[in-house]
Amino acid sequence: MRTYHCFWLLFWAGQPHQSFLTPLSKRTSGFPEKEKVLVLSGNSRQDLHRSKRSWMWNQFFLLEEYTGTDYQYVGKLHSDQDKGDGSLKYILSGDGAGDLFIINENTGDIQATKRLDREEKPVYILRAQAVNRRTGRPVEPESEFIIKIHDINDNEPMFTKDVYNASIPEMSDVGTFVVQVTATDADDPTYGNSAKVVYSILQGQPYFSVESETGIIKTALLNMDRENREQYQVVIQAKDMGGQMGGLSGTTTVNITLTDVNDNPPRFPQSTYQFRAPESMPPDSPVGRIKANDADVDENAEIEYSITEGDGYDMFGIITDKDTQEGIITVKKALDFENKNLYILKVEATNTHVDPRFLYLGPFKDSATVRIQVEDVDEPPVFSRPAYIMEVKEDVPINSVIGTVTAQDPDAAKNPVKYSVDRHTDMDRVFNINSGNGSIFTSKPLDRETLLWHNITVIASEINNPKQSSRVPVFIKVLDVNDNAPEFAMFYETFVCENAKAEQLIQTLSAVDKDDSYSGHQFSFSLAPEAASSSNFTLQDNRDNTAGIFTRKTRYNRHEMSTYFLPVVISDNDYPIQSSTETVTIRVCACDHRGKMLSCNAEALIHPTGLSTGALIAILLCIIILLVTVVLFAALRRQRKKEPLIISKEDIRDNIVSYNDEGGGEEDTQAFDIGTLRNPEAIDDNKLRRDIVPETLFMPRRTATARDNTDVRDFINQRLKENDTDPAAPPYDSLATYAYEGNGSVAESLSSLESVTTDGDQDYDYLSDWGPRFKKLADMYGAMDSDKDS
């Protein structure tokens, strides 16, 4: 018969808190009532049958926030296989096992080592097991149980915001919604009243109220006026435990602002305003400012000003300054103290945005009286007209009066006035004016054809106060008189063919006249009397301000007469009649059978297929340029064949000068041995030109051996003289010392000129790579190598 074992877990209350156990099955007999037994069944797939069982548990409670000094006792784990001999070991696993929950492996006692916080973790799931201490095999199947943390009221309500901001219109009705505040409690809402929050108002009465369950804030006072008080600070409290004694609470602040409504009409602070305006004030100038006060703000305080009545309704206007909400009174027309010196206006200020809800408070406008006193000022003279237009004929004699201007002082004193012409507008001084009576007269002759209009400015000044002056424009039109004779519209130069026929039209003439004609110009054309009978041409007046020139005979000979000058008389029909004689140039030309001109000169004709004179000249110039180019090229080629040895200051041999002091350094003690200078060895060679590149490589020449007792200075002077007279030697005195460097020098001779005497061959091709400045050396020593090779 198979034996089943039972795994018991005993729990009892520990001090100071009591463990709460929940029965899951009915109670059976066999155990005392105070001893609670939990049958823990775990992972076994087999059904366990017990003939005898006590209370069954799988869930129990522990109080959170345990404040005792000892570990909080949870319960005891016990197996009926435990004989008390220490052969069994109890093991606890799951949430917090070994850290938060520990077990005595010998006795099975379970304890909580830390304070438990339900808000951090409300439920812990653990597994219990009894194993054989020696073999480590379980003697009971693993069982699972739950520890649920029982909540206590340890969290105060917290508002979602530390500060709330809200606004409502002023003058709102009682019960108007303002804002809703919300507080939350972290305690368990399903157990007791720890999370049941109730709202109350601590500060802000009697203006506002709050609903205890919803946190909705409403107005509680009628007709709250923004102009009296704009800001309110309300403190709201949220308390848990349903608001009972001992509950925890939190607070928040609500800043409430009353927004403006148009509940205040504009009001003038005074009923009458007085201003002074000088009569010289120009139109649109400001006279003064008035302002109606409005306790509202923004658009509710916007005011529109207007002049409703008064004797100066058409003389003054008023505009609103949008920034300051002031009314600016301006002048619309010029003031005249002598005509009227006092104006009385009625000005009205009206709100532009009216709220119909507050019309019962009265009309939202106000009015005031404005008195404007016009002040007398010394005014400049005033002309009788804003501008004058005058006409004068261009042939009037000098000093003729063409018109008069009039100005007078508008003041009561009636000061006398003098007149003058602004010479900036009459630079040529064509006109002048009588300073006393204002009559304008000419001072120079006029010419309509030169200038039709004269625009001058006349100045009128008070004699007693010249600073008081005014100006007026005077437009003078110069009227035309027939003083210009008609003339050709253009210069006429025409031709007639040698084979022309009689009565053939060769040119049509037209004329112009600088003068004006009210009825239109009418010109007449005729030949001059001296040409009327003897001319080879006739003229026909077409009576439409044009005339035609016709041939009188058949055929003309250009060799006999190549050019004809035909005088034509042109007359107008105005008074007095003006006429002029113009000349038409007619050339006799050779023409083809169609009358197209070929040539008007006596030389032979040049056919279109031939070349023109300009083309021939261009060809000759090109030939001359080519010849000059060929000659210059040949001369340059000839000059390059005999290029001088020294061609510029940048010749490469200039650099050889720096080599004259080369030596072997400090160890070279024999470089300038006197004995060497006394016994030089040189090779005498053929004399060559110094300014021409030698055709063949010249060999160093030898000179006669100096006497042993020859002084060194005489020896050097002798060598210098020889080099100066030698056309084959390079023109540098310092080169003469290269052949006399000491035989005992460690560096030996560095002269490339002396290197030709050495037995070994030397390659100078690298000189070609040194650039154009070394080209001469490359040619010289390259040629030497070529000679050796050959």
CSV table of N, CA, C and O in Angstrom, one decimal, residues 182-277:
chain,number,residue,atom,x,y,z
A,182,THR,N,-7.5,67.8,-9.2
A,182,THR,CA,-7.5,66.4,-9.0
A,182,THR,C,-6.4,66.0,-8.1
A,182,THR,O,-5.2,66.4,-8.3
A,183,ALA,N,-6.7,65.1,-7.1
A,183,ALA,CA,-5.7,64.6,-6.2
A,183,ALA,C,-5.8,63.0,-6.2
A,183,ALA,O,-6.9,62.5,-6.3
A,184,THR,N,-4.7,62.4,-6.1
A,184,THR,CA,-4.7,60.9,-6.1
A,184,THR,C,-4.0,60.4,-4.8
A,184,THR,O,-3.1,61.1,-4.3
A,185,ASP,N,-4.4,59.2,-4.4
A,185,ASP,CA,-3.9,58.6,-3.2
A,185,ASP,C,-3.3,57.2,-3.5
A,185,ASP,O,-4.0,56.4,-4.2
A,186,ALA,N,-2.1,57.0,-3.1
A,186,ALA,CA,-1.4,55.7,-3.5
A,186,ALA,C,-1.8,54.5,-2.7
A,186,ALA,O,-1.5,53.4,-3.0
A,187,ASP,N,-2.6,54.7,-1.7
A,187,ASP,CA,-3.1,53.6,-0.9
A,187,ASP,C,-4.1,52.8,-1.6
A,187,ASP,O,-4.6,53.2,-2.7
A,188,ASP,N,-4.4,51.6,-1.0
A,188,ASP,CA,-5.3,50.6,-1.7
A,188,ASP,C,-6.8,51.2,-1.7
A,188,ASP,O,-7.4,51.3,-0.6
A,189,PRO,N,-7.3,51.4,-2.9
A,189,PRO,CA,-8.7,51.9,-2.9
A,189,PRO,C,-9.8,50.8,-2.6
A,189,PRO,O,-10.9,51.1,-2.3
A,190,THR,N,-9.3,49.5,-2.6
A,190,THR,CA,-10.3,48.5,-2.3
A,190,THR,C,-10.4,48.1,-0.9
A,190,THR,O,-11.2,47.2,-0.5
A,191,TYR,N,-9.6,48.6,-0.1
A,191,TYR,CA,-9.5,48.3,1.3
A,191,TYR,C,-9.7,49.5,2.2
A,191,TYR,O,-8.9,50.4,2.2
A,192,GLY,N,-10.8,49.6,2.9
A,192,GLY,CA,-11.0,50.7,3.8
A,192,GLY,C,-11.2,52.0,3.1
A,192,GLY,O,-11.5,52.1,1.9
A,193,ASN,N,-11.0,53.1,3.8
A,193,ASN,CA,-11.1,54.4,3.3
A,193,ASN,C,-9.8,55.1,3.1
A,193,ASN,O,-9.7,56.4,3.1
A,194,SER,N,-8.7,54.3,3.1
A,194,SER,CA,-7.4,55.0,3.0
A,194,SER,C,-7.2,55.8,1.7
A,194,SER,O,-6.4,56.8,1.7
A,195,ALA,N,-7.9,55.4,0.6
A,195,ALA,CA,-7.7,56.2,-0.6
A,195,ALA,C,-8.9,57.0,-1.0
A,195,ALA,O,-9.0,57.5,-2.1
A,196,LYS,N,-9.9,57.1,-0.1
A,196,LYS,CA,-11.1,57.9,-0.4
A,196,LYS,C,-10.8,59.4,0.0
A,196,LYS,O,-10.5,59.7,1.1
A,197,VAL,N,-10.8,60.2,-1.1
A,197,VAL,CA,-10.3,61.6,-1.0
A,197,VAL,C,-11.5,62.5,-1.0
A,197,VAL,O,-12.5,62.4,-1.7
A,198,VAL,N,-11.5,63.6,-0.1
A,198,VAL,CA,-12.5,64.6,0.0
A,198,VAL,C,-11.8,65.9,-0.1
A,198,VAL,O,-10.8,66.2,0.5
A,199,TYR,N,-12.4,66.9,-0.9
A,199,TYR,CA,-11.8,68.2,-1.2
A,199,TYR,C,-12.5,69.2,-0.3
A,199,TYR,O,-13.8,69.1,-0.1
A,200,SER,N,-11.8,70.2,0.1
A,200,SER,CA,-12.3,71.3,0.9
A,200,SER,C,-11.5,72.5,0.5
A,200,SER,O,-10.4,72.5,0.1
A,201,ILE,N,-12.0,73.7,0.8
A,201,ILE,CA,-11.4,75.0,0.5
A,201,ILE,C,-10.9,75.6,1.8
A,201,ILE,O,-11.6,75.7,2.8
A,202,LEU,N,-9.6,75.9,1.8
A,202,LEU,CA,-9.0,76.4,3.0
A,202,LEU,C,-8.8,77.9,2.9
A,202,LEU,O,-8.9,78.6,3.9
A,203,GLN,N,-8.7,78.5,1.7
A,203,GLN,CA,-8.5,79.9,1.4
A,203,GLN,C,-9.2,80.3,0.2
A,203,GLN,O,-9.0,79.6,-0.9
A,204,GLY,N,-9.9,81.4,0.1
A,204,GLY,CA,-10.6,81.8,-1.1
A,204,GLY,C,-12.1,82.1,-0.9
A,204,GLY,O,-12.8,82.5,-1.8
A,205,GLN,N,-12.5,81.9,0.3
A,205,GLN,CA,-13.9,82.2,0.6
A,205,GLN,C,-14.1,83.7,0.9
A,205,GLN,O,-13.1,84.3,1.4
A,206,PRO,N,-15.2,84.3,0.7
A,206,PRO,CA,-16.4,83.7,0.2
A,206,PRO,C,-16.5,83.8,-1.4
A,206,PRO,O,-17.7,83.7,-1.9
A,207,TYR,N,-15.4,84.0,-2.0
A,207,TYR,CA,-15.5,84.3,-3.5
A,207,TYR,C,-15.7,83.0,-4.3
A,207,TYR,O,-16.4,83.0,-5.3
A,208,PHE,N,-15.1,81.9,-3.8
A,208,PHE,CA,-15.1,80.6,-4.5
A,208,PHE,C,-15.5,79.5,-3.6
A,208,PHE,O,-15.3,79.5,-2.4
A,209,SER,N,-16.0,78.4,-4.2
A,209,SER,CA,-16.3,77.1,-3.4
A,209,SER,C,-15.8,76.0,-4.3
A,209,SER,O,-15.5,76.1,-5.4
A,210,VAL,N,-15.7,74.8,-3.6
A,210,VAL,CA,-15.2,73.6,-4.2
A,210,VAL,C,-16.2,72.4,-3.9
A,210,VAL,O,-16.6,72.3,-2.8
A,211,GLU,N,-16.4,71.6,-4.9
A,211,GLU,CA,-17.2,70.4,-4.6
A,211,GLU,C,-16.3,69.3,-4.0
A,211,GLU,O,-15.3,69.0,-4.5
A,212,SER,N,-16.8,68.7,-2.8
A,212,SER,CA,-16.0,67.9,-2.0
A,212,SER,C,-15.6,66.6,-2.7
A,212,SER,O,-14.5,66.0,-2.5
A,213,GLU,N,-16.4,66.1,-3.6
A,213,GLU,CA,-16.1,64.8,-4.2
A,213,GLU,C,-15.4,65.0,-5.6
A,213,GLU,O,-14.6,64.1,-5.9
A,214,THR,N,-15.7,66.0,-6.4
A,214,THR,CA,-15.2,66.1,-7.7
A,214,THR,C,-14.0,67.1,-7.8
A,214,THR,O,-13.2,67.0,-8.7
A,215,GLY,N,-13.8,68.0,-6.8
A,215,GLY,CA,-12.8,69.0,-6.9
A,215,GLY,C,-13.0,70.1,-7.9
A,215,GLY,O,-12.1,70.9,-8.2
A,216,ILE,N,-14.3,70.3,-8.3
A,216,ILE,CA,-14.6,71.4,-9.2
A,216,ILE,C,-14.8,72.7,-8.4
A,216,ILE,O,-15.6,72.8,-7.4
A,217,ILE,N,-14.1,73.7,-8.8
A,217,ILE,CA,-14.1,75.1,-8.2
A,217,ILE,C,-15.1,75.9,-8.9
A,217,ILE,O,-15.0,76.0,-10.2
A,218,LYS,N,-16.0,76.6,-8.2
A,218,LYS,CA,-17.0,77.5,-8.8
A,218,LYS,C,-17.0,78.8,-8.1
A,218,LYS,O,-16.4,79.0,-7.0
A,219,THR,N,-17.6,79.8,-8.8
A,219,THR,CA,-17.7,81.1,-8.1
A,219,THR,C,-18.8,81.0,-7.1
A,219,THR,O,-19.8,80.3,-7.2
A,220,ALA,N,-18.6,81.8,-6.0
A,220,ALA,CA,-19.6,81.8,-4.9
A,220,ALA,C,-20.1,83.2,-4.6
A,220,ALA,O,-20.9,83.3,-3.7
A,221,LEU,N,-19.6,84.2,-5.3
A,221,LEU,CA,-20.0,85.6,-5.0
A,221,LEU,C,-20.5,86.3,-6.3
A,221,LEU,O,-19.9,86.1,-7.3
A,222,LEU,N,-21.5,87.1,-6.2
A,222,LEU,CA,-22.1,87.7,-7.4
A,222,LEU,C,-21.3,89.0,-7.7
A,222,LEU,O,-20.9,89.7,-6.8
A,223,ASN,N,-21.2,89.3,-9.0
A,223,ASN,CA,-20.7,90.6,-9.5
A,223,ASN,C,-19.3,90.9,-9.0
A,223,ASN,O,-19.0,91.9,-8.4
A,224,MET,N,-18.4,89.9,-9.2
A,224,MET,CA,-17.0,90.2,-8.8
A,224,MET,C,-16.4,91.2,-9.9
A,224,MET,O,-16.4,90.8,-11.1
A,225,ASP,N,-15.9,92.3,-9.5
A,225,ASP,CA,-15.5,93.4,-10.4
A,225,ASP,C,-13.9,93.3,-10.6
A,225,ASP,O,-13.2,93.5,-9.6
A,226,ARG,N,-13.5,93.2,-11.8
A,226,ARG,CA,-12.0,93.2,-12.1
A,226,ARG,C,-11.4,94.5,-11.7
A,226,ARG,O,-10.2,94.6,-11.2
A,227,GLU,N,-12.1,95.6,-11.9
A,227,GLU,CA,-11.5,96.9,-11.6
A,227,GLU,C,-11.3,97.1,-10.1
A,227,GLU,O,-10.5,97.9,-9.7
A,228,ASN,N,-12.0,96.3,-9.3
A,228,ASN,CA,-11.8,96.4,-7.8
A,228,ASN,C,-10.7,95.4,-7.4
A,228,ASN,O,-9.8,95.7,-6.6
A,229,ARG,N,-10.7,94.2,-7.9
A,229,ARG,CA,-9.7,93.2,-7.6
A,229,ARG,C,-9.6,92.2,-8.8
A,229,ARG,O,-10.7,91.7,-9.3
A,230,GLU,N,-8.4,92.0,-9.2
A,230,GLU,CA,-8.2,91.2,-10.4
A,230,GLU,C,-7.7,89.8,-10.1
A,230,GLU,O,-8.0,88.8,-10.8
A,231,GLN,N,-6.8,89.6,-9.1
A,231,GLN,CA,-6.2,88.3,-8.8
A,231,GLN,C,-6.7,87.8,-7.5
A,231,GLN,O,-6.9,88.5,-6.5
A,232,TYR,N,-6.9,86.4,-7.5
A,232,TYR,CA,-7.4,85.7,-6.3
A,232,TYR,C,-6.5,84.5,-6.2
A,232,TYR,O,-6.2,83.8,-7.2
A,233,GLN,N,-6.2,84.1,-4.9
A,233,GLN,CA,-5.4,82.9,-4.7
A,233,GLN,C,-6.2,82.0,-3.8
A,233,GLN,O,-6.6,82.4,-2.6
A,234,VAL,N,-6.5,80.8,-4.3
A,234,VAL,CA,-7.4,79.9,-3.6
A,234,VAL,C,-6.6,78.6,-3.2
A,234,VAL,O,-5.8,78.1,-4.0
A,235,VAL,N,-6.7,78.2,-1.9
A,235,VAL,CA,-6.0,77.0,-1.4
A,235,VAL,C,-7.0,75.9,-1.2
A,235,VAL,O,-8.0,76.1,-0.5
A,236,ILE,N,-6.8,74.8,-1.9
A,236,ILE,CA,-7.7,73.6,-1.8
A,236,ILE,C,-6.9,72.5,-1.1
A,236,ILE,O,-5.8,72.2,-1.4
A,237,GLN,N,-7.7,71.8,-0.2
A,237,GLN,CA,-7.2,70.6,0.5
A,237,GLN,C,-7.8,69.4,0.1
A,237,GLN,O,-9.1,69.3,-0.1
A,238,ALA,N,-7.0,68.3,-0.1
A,238,ALA,CA,-7.6,67.0,-0.4
A,238,ALA,C,-7.2,66.1,0.8
A,238,ALA,O,-6.0,65.9,1.1
A,239,LYS,N,-8.2,65.4,1.5
A,239,LYS,CA,-8.0,64.6,2.7
A,239,LYS,C,-8.5,63.2,2.4
A,239,LYS,O,-9.6,63.1,1.9
A,240,ASP,N,-7.7,62.2,2.8
A,240,ASP,CA,-8.2,60.8,2.6
A,240,ASP,C,-9.0,60.4,3.9
A,240,ASP,O,-9.3,61.2,4.7
A,241,MET,N,-9.3,59.1,4.0
A,241,MET,CA,-10.1,58.5,5.0
A,241,MET,C,-11.5,59.2,5.0
A,241,MET,O,-12.2,59.3,6.0
A,242,GLY,N,-11.9,59.7,3.8
A,242,GLY,CA,-13.2,60.3,3.7
A,242,GLY,C,-13.4,61.5,4.4
A,242,GLY,O,-14.5,62.0,4.7
A,243,GLY,N,-12.2,62.2,4.7
A,243,GLY,CA,-12.2,63.4,5.5
A,243,GLY,C,-12.4,63.3,7.0
A,243,GLY,O,-12.5,64.3,7.7
A,244,GLN,N,-12.3,62.0,7.5
A,244,GLN,CA,-12.4,61.8,8.9
A,244,GLN,C,-11.2,62.2,9.6
A,244,GLN,O,-10.1,62.4,9.1
A,245,MET,N,-11.3,62.2,10.9
A,245,MET,CA,-10.2,62.5,11.8
A,245,MET,C,-9.1,61.5,11.6
A,245,MET,O,-9.4,60.3,11.5
A,246,GLY,N,-7.8,61.9,11.6
A,246,GLY,CA,-6.7,61.0,11.4
A,246,GLY,C,-6.3,60.8,10.0
A,246,GLY,O,-5.3,60.1,9.7
A,247,GLY,N,-7.1,61.3,9.1
A,247,GLY,CA,-6.7,61.1,7.7
A,247,GLY,C,-5.6,62.0,7.2
A,247,GLY,O,-5.3,63.0,7.9
A,248,LEU,N,-4.9,61.6,6.2
A,248,LEU,CA,-3.8,62.4,5.7
A,248,LEU,C,-4.3,63.3,4.6
A,248,LEU,O,-5.3,63.1,3.9
A,249,SER,N,-3.6,64.5,4.4
A,249,SER,CA,-4.1,65.5,3.5
A,249,SER,C,-2.9,66.1,2.7
A,249,SER,O,-1.8,66.1,3.1
A,250,GLY,N,-3.3,66.7,1.6
A,250,GLY,CA,-2.4,67.5,0.8
A,250,GLY,C,-3.1,68.8,0.2
A,250,GLY,O,-4.3,68.8,0.1
A,251,THR,N,-2.3,69.8,-0.1
A,251,THR,CA,-2.9,71.0,-0.6
A,251,THR,C,-2.3,71.5,-1.9
A,251,THR,O,-1.3,71.0,-2.3
A,252,THR,N,-3.1,72.3,-2.6
A,252,THR,CA,-2.6,72.9,-3.8
A,252,THR,C,-3.1,74.3,-3.9
A,252,THR,O,-4.1,74.7,-3.2
A,253,THR,N,-2.4,75.2,-4.7
A,253,THR,CA,-2.8,76.6,-4.8
A,253,THR,C,-3.4,76.8,-6.2
A,253,THR,O,-2.9,76.3,-7.2
A,254,VAL,N,-4.5,77.5,-6.3
A,254,VAL,CA,-5.2,77.9,-7.6
A,254,VAL,C,-5.1,79.4,-7.7
A,254,VAL,O,-5.7,80.1,-6.8
A,255,ASN,N,-4.4,79.9,-8.7
A,255,ASN,CA,-4.4,81.3,-9.0
A,255,ASN,C,-5.5,81.6,-10.0
A,255,ASN,O,-5.5,81.1,-11.1
A,256,ILE,N,-6.4,82.4,-9.6
A,256,ILE,CA,-7.6,82.7,-10.5
A,256,ILE,C,-7.5,84.2,-10.8
A,256,ILE,O,-7.4,85.1,-10.0
A,257,THR,N,-7.7,84.5,-12.1
A,257,THR,CA,-7.6,85.9,-12.7
A,257,THR,C,-9.0,86.2,-13.3
A,257,THR,O,-9.5,85.4,-14.0
A,258,LEU,N,-9.5,87.4,-12.9
A,258,LEU,CA,-10.7,87.9,-13.5
A,258,LEU,C,-10.3,88.6,-14.8
A,258,LEU,O,-9.5,89.5,-14.8
A,259,THR,N,-10.9,88.1,-15.9
A,259,THR,CA,-10.7,88.8,-17.2
A,259,THR,C,-11.7,89.9,-17.4
A,259,THR,O,-12.8,89.9,-16.8
A,260,ASP,N,-11.3,90.9,-18.3
A,260,ASP,CA,-12.1,92.1,-18.4
A,260,ASP,C,-13.2,91.9,-19.3
A,260,ASP,O,-13.2,91.2,-20.4
A,261,VAL,N,-14.3,92.6,-19.0
A,261,VAL,CA,-15.5,92.7,-19.9
A,261,VAL,C,-15.8,94.2,-19.9
A,261,VAL,O,-15.4,95.0,-19.0
A,262,ASN,N,-16.5,94.6,-21.0
A,262,ASN,CA,-16.7,96.1,-21.2
A,262,ASN,C,-17.9,96.5,-20.3
A,262,ASN,O,-19.1,96.6,-20.8
A,263,ASP,N,-17.7,96.7,-19.1
A,263,ASP,CA,-18.7,97.1,-18.1
A,263,ASP,C,-18.5,98.5,-17.6
A,263,ASP,O,-19.2,98.9,-16.7
A,264,ASN,N,-17.6,99.3,-18.3
A,264,ASN,CA,-17.3,100.6,-17.8
A,264,ASN,C,-17.4,101.5,-19.1
A,264,ASN,O,-16.6,101.3,-20.0
A,265,PRO,N,-18.2,102.5,-19.1
A,265,PRO,CA,-18.3,103.5,-20.2
A,265,PRO,C,-17.1,104.5,-20.1
A,265,PRO,O,-16.6,104.7,-19.0
A,266,PRO,N,-16.7,105.1,-21.2
A,266,PRO,CA,-15.7,106.1,-21.2
A,266,PRO,C,-16.2,107.4,-20.5
A,266,PRO,O,-17.4,107.7,-20.7
A,267,ARG,N,-15.3,108.1,-19.8
A,267,ARG,CA,-15.8,109.3,-19.2
A,267,ARG,C,-14.6,110.4,-19.3
A,267,ARG,O,-13.5,110.1,-19.0
A,268,PHE,N,-15.0,111.6,-19.7
A,268,PHE,CA,-14.1,112.7,-19.8
A,268,PHE,C,-13.8,113.2,-18.3
A,268,PHE,O,-14.8,113.4,-17.6
A,269,PRO,N,-12.6,113.4,-18.0
A,269,PRO,CA,-12.3,113.9,-16.6
A,269,PRO,C,-12.7,115.4,-16.4
A,269,PRO,O,-12.9,115.8,-15.3
A,270,GLN,N,-13.0,116.1,-17.5
A,270,GLN,CA,-13.5,117.5,-17.4
A,270,GLN,C,-14.4,117.7,-18.5
A,270,GLN,O,-14.4,117.1,-19.6
A,271,SER,N,-15.3,118.7,-18.3
A,271,SER,CA,-16.4,118.9,-19.3
A,271,SER,C,-15.9,119.9,-20.4
A,271,SER,O,-16.5,119.9,-21.5
A,272,THR,N,-14.9,120.7,-20.1
A,272,THR,CA,-14.5,121.7,-21.1
A,272,THR,C,-13.0,121.7,-21.2
A,272,THR,O,-12.3,121.6,-20.3
A,273,TYR,N,-12.5,121.8,-22.5
A,273,TYR,CA,-11.1,121.9,-22.8
A,273,TYR,C,-10.9,123.2,-23.6
A,273,TYR,O,-11.7,123.6,-24.4
A,274,GLN,N,-9.7,123.8,-23.4
A,274,GLN,CA,-9.4,125.0,-24.1
A,274,GLN,C,-8.0,124.9,-24.7
A,274,GLN,O,-7.1,124.4,-24.1
A,275,PHE,N,-7.9,125.3,-26.0
A,275,PHE,CA,-6.6,125.3,-26.7
A,275,PHE,C,-6.4,126.6,-27.5
A,275,PHE,O,-7.4,127.3,-27.8
A,276,ARG,N,-5.2,126.9,-27.8
A,276,ARG,CA,-4.8,128.0,-28.6
A,276,ARG,C,-4.1,127.6,-29.9
A,276,ARG,O,-3.3,126.7,-29.8
A,277,ALA,N,-4.5,128.2,-31.0
A,277,ALA,CA,-3.9,127.8,-32.3
A,277,ALA,C,-3.5,129.1,-33.0
A,277,ALA,O,-4.4,130.0,-33.3
